Short mmCIF file of C-alpha atoms in Angstrom, two decimals:
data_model
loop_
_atom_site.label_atom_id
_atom_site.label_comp_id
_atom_site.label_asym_id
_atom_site.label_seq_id
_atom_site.Cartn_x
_atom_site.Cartn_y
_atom_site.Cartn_z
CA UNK A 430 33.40 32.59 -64.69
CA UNK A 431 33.18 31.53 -61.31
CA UNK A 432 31.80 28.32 -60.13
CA UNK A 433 29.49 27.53 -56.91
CA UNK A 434 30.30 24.45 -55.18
CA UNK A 435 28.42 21.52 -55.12
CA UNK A 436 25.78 21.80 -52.62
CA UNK A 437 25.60 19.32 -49.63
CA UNK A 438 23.02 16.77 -49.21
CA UNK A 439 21.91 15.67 -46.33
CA UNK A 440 23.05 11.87 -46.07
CA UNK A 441 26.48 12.72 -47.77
CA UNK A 442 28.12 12.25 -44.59
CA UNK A 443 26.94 8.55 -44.39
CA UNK A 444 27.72 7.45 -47.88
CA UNK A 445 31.08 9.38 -47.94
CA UNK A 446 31.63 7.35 -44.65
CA UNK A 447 30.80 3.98 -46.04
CA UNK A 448 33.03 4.73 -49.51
CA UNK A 449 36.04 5.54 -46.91
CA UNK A 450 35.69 2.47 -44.73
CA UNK A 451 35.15 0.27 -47.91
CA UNK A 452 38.60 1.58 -49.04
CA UNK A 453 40.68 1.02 -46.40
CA UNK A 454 39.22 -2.57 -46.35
CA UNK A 455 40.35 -2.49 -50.21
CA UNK A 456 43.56 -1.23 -49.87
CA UNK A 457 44.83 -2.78 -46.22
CA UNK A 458 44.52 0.76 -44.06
CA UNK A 459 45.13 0.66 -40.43
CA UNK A 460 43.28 3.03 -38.50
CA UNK A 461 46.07 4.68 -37.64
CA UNK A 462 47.08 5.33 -41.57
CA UNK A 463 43.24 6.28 -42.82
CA UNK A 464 43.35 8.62 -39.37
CA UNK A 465 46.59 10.50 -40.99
CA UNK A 466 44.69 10.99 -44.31
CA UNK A 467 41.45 12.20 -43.01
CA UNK A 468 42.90 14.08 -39.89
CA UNK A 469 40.88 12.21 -37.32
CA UNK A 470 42.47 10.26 -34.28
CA UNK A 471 42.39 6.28 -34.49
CA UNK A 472 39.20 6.69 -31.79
CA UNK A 473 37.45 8.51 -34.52
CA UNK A 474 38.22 6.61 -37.39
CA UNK A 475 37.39 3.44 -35.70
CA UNK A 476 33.86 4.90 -34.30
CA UNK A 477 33.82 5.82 -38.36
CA UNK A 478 34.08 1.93 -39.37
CA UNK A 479 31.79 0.50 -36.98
CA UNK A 480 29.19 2.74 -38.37
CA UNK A 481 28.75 4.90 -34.98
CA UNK A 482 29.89 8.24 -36.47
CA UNK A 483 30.14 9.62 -39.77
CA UNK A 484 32.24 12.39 -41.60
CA UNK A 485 31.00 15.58 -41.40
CA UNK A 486 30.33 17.62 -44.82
CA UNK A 487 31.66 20.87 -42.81
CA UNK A 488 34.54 19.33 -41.91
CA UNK A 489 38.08 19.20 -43.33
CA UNK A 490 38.22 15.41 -42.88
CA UNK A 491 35.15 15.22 -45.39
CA UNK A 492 36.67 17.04 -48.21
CA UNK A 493 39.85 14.79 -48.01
CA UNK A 494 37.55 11.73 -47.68
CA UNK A 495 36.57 12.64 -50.85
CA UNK A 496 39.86 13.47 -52.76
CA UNK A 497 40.49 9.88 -51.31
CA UNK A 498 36.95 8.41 -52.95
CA UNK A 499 38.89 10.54 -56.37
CA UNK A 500 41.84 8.68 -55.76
CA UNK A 501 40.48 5.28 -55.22
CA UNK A 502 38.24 5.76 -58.11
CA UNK A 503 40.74 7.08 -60.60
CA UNK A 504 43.40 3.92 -59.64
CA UNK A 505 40.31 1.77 -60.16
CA UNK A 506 39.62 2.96 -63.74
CA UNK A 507 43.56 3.28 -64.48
CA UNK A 508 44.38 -0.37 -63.00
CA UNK A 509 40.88 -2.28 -64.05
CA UNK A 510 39.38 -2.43 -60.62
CA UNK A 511 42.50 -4.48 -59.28
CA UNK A 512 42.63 -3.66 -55.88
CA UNK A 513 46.06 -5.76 -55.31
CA UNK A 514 47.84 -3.71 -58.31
CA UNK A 515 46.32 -0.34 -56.78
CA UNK A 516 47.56 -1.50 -53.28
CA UNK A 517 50.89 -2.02 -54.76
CA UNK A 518 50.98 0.87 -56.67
CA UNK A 519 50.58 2.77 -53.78
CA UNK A 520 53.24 1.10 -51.75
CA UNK A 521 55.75 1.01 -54.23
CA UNK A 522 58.04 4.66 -54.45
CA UNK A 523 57.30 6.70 -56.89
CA UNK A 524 60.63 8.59 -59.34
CA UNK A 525 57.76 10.85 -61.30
CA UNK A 526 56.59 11.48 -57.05
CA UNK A 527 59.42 10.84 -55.27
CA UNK A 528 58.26 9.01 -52.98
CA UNK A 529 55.65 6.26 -52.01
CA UNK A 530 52.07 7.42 -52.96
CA UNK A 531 50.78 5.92 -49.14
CA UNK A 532 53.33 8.04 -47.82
CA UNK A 533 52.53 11.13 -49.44
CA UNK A 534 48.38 10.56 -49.01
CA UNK A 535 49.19 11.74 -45.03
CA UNK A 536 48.50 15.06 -46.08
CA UNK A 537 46.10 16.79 -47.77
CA UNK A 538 48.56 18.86 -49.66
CA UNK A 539 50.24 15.16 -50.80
CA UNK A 540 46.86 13.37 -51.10
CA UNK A 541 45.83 16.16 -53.91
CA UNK A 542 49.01 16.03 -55.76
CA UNK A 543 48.79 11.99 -55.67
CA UNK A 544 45.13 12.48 -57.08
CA UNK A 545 46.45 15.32 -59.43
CA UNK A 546 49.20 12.90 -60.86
CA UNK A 547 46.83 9.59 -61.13
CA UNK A 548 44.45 12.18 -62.91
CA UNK A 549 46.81 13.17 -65.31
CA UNK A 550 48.30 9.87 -66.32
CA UNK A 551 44.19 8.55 -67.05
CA UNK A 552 43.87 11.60 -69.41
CA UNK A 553 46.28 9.82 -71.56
CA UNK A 554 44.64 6.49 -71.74
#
């Protein structure tokens, strides 16, 4: 059975934005770093944080805005919404990974798979 996806309201753009900005205050992301996650240039992402843009629901930079949101939210649930264990989690390499989740979260196919794995280990709790 196939499945439709969710349908886009309008306002998702600013609230995605806000989540995003809010995270990379959380976890201690440059500009430069959030800009390799989301695929936007440090201009973009810093027109994002001052609140003079916002993500686009059409874009590619929206849909990994929100497997970030998935991440952020699943290491908050996992960790008990300690944003210093999450942000060393992140930075610390990973055997099961192999490598350091921040490292891997600069692309999308690497963001998933980091989402996939902190998915997998809260389906055990």
């Amino acid at each position: 059975m196939a499945t439709r996806a969710a349908e886009v309201e309008e306002g998702d753009g600013k609230v995605l934005t806000a989540a995003i900005t809010r995270i990379a205050e959380f976890w201690g992301l440059t500009n430069a770093k959030l800009g390799a996650v989301l695929g936007l240039s440090q201009a973009t992402v810093s027109r994002l944080r001052s609140g003079r843009s916002e993500l686009d629901p059409a874009s590619k930079s929206f849909e990994a805005g929100q497997f970030l949101l998935r991440l952020f939210r699943s290491l908050d649930a996992l960790l008990g919404s300690d944003d210093l264990a999450a942000r060393a989690w992140l930075a610390t390499p990973n055997l099961d990974l192999e490598a350091r989740p921040l490292d891997l979260i600069d692309s999308f196919k690497g963001l998933m798979t980091v989402c996939d794995y902190v998915d997998a280990h809260r389906a055990r709790v």
